[in-house]
Coordinates of C-alpha atoms and ligand atoms in Angstrom, one line a residue:
M116 CA 9.8 -0.3 11.7
S117 CA 13.2 -1.2 10.5
R118 CA 16.1 1.3 9.8
R119 CA 16.2 -0.3 6.5
A120 CA 12.6 0.6 5.8
S121 CA 12.2 2.7 2.8
A122 CA 11.3 6.5 3.4
A123 CA 8.2 5.6 1.3
A124 CA 7.1 3.0 3.5
T125 CA 7.3 5.1 6.6
K126 CA 5.0 8.1 5.3
A127 CA 1.7 6.2 5.0
R128 CA 0.2 3.9 7.4
W129 CA -1.2 1.7 4.7
W130 CA -1.3 1.9 0.9
E131 CA -3.8 1.4 -2.1
I132 CA -1.7 -0.7 -4.5
R133 CA -2.4 -1.4 -8.2
G134 CA -1.4 -2.5 -11.5
A135 CA -0.5 0.3 -14.1
Q136 CA 0.9 1.1 -17.6
N137 CA 0.7 4.3 -19.0
L138 CA 0.6 5.3 -22.5
K139 CA 2.5 8.4 -22.3
P140 CA 6.2 8.4 -22.4
S141 CA 7.1 9.8 -19.0
T142 CA 9.8 8.5 -16.7
Y143 CA 9.5 8.2 -13.4
R144 CA 11.7 7.4 -10.1
C145 CA 10.8 4.4 -8.2
P146 CA 10.1 5.6 -4.2
L147 CA 11.3 2.3 -3.1
C148 CA 14.8 1.9 -5.3
G149 CA 15.3 5.5 -6.6
E150 CA 16.0 4.0 -10.1
L151 CA 14.1 5.4 -13.1
L152 CA 11.0 3.9 -14.3
P153 CA 9.9 4.0 -17.7
A154 CA 6.0 4.5 -17.4
M155 CA 5.2 2.6 -20.8
R156 CA 6.4 -0.6 -19.1
E157 CA 4.2 -2.6 -16.8
H158 CA 4.3 -1.1 -13.2
M159 CA 2.6 -0.5 -9.9
L160 CA 0.9 2.5 -8.5
M161 CA 1.1 3.4 -4.8
F162 CA -1.6 5.6 -3.2
P163 CA -0.7 6.2 0.5
E164 CA -3.5 5.8 2.6
G165 CA -5.7 5.8 -0.8
D166 CA -4.6 9.5 -1.7
H167 CA -4.8 9.2 -5.8
R168 CA -3.2 12.9 -5.9
A169 CA -0.1 11.7 -4.0
R170 CA 0.1 8.2 -6.3
R171 CA 3.8 7.1 -6.8
H172 CA 4.8 4.9 -9.6
A173 CA 6.7 1.8 -8.4
H174 CA 8.6 -0.9 -10.1
T175 CA 6.4 -4.1 -9.8
D176 CA 9.3 -6.4 -8.4
C177 CA 10.3 -3.3 -5.9
V178 CA 6.6 -3.4 -4.6
L179 CA 6.5 -7.4 -4.2
R180 CA 10.0 -7.1 -2.5
A181 CA 8.6 -4.5 -0.2
R182 CA 5.5 -6.6 0.5
A183 CA 7.5 -9.9 1.2
R184 CA 9.4 -7.8 3.8
G185 CA 6.0 -6.8 5.4
E186 CA 6.2 -3.0 4.1
L187 CA 3.4 -1.4 2.2
P188 CA 0.5 -2.8 4.2
T189 CA -3.1 -2.7 2.8
L190 CA -5.9 -0.9 4.7
A191 CA -7.3 -4.5 5.5
E192 CA -4.1 -5.5 6.9
W193 CA -3.2 -2.3 8.6
E194 CA -6.5 -2.4 10.3
R195 CA -6.3 -6.1 11.4
A196 CA -2.8 -5.1 13.2
Q197 CA -4.5 -2.2 15.2
P198 CA -4.9 -2.8 18.8
G199 CA -8.5 -4.2 19.8
F200 CA -9.2 -4.9 16.3
R201 CA -10.6 -8.5 16.9
E202 CA -12.7 -7.1 20.1
R203 CA -14.3 -4.5 18.0
V204 CA -15.1 -7.1 15.2
G205 CA -16.6 -9.4 18.0
F206 CA -18.5 -6.7 19.2
W207 CA -20.1 -5.9 15.7
R208 CA -20.8 -9.7 15.1
R209 CA -22.7 -10.1 18.4
L210 CA -24.6 -7.2 17.7
R211 CA -25.6 -9.0 14.7
G212 CA -26.2 -12.0 16.3
E213 CA -23.3 -13.9 14.3
R214 CA -20.9 -15.9 16.0
Ligands
ZN257 ZN1 12.1 0.2 -8.1

């Protein structure tokens, strides 16, 4: 993990991320840049390791930039990066008679 990586990106091994637009006029603070985020504007919701109670509101641009840097991996991306993942997948495929 680089020193530049934001705190938000280091707290969870993977993130569930989806688009959001709130109808209530609240203001959040983006965990990626620390700037204010009006909830009524289109933005992103980030769930650390899928935990919906711990959701964070983030600017769409900030999420896209972090993803471009290789941060905020999805569950599938995180799993693929684990040691032995290929071997495990191969084992189950062979068990089911797949190639
Ligand atoms: Zn931001």
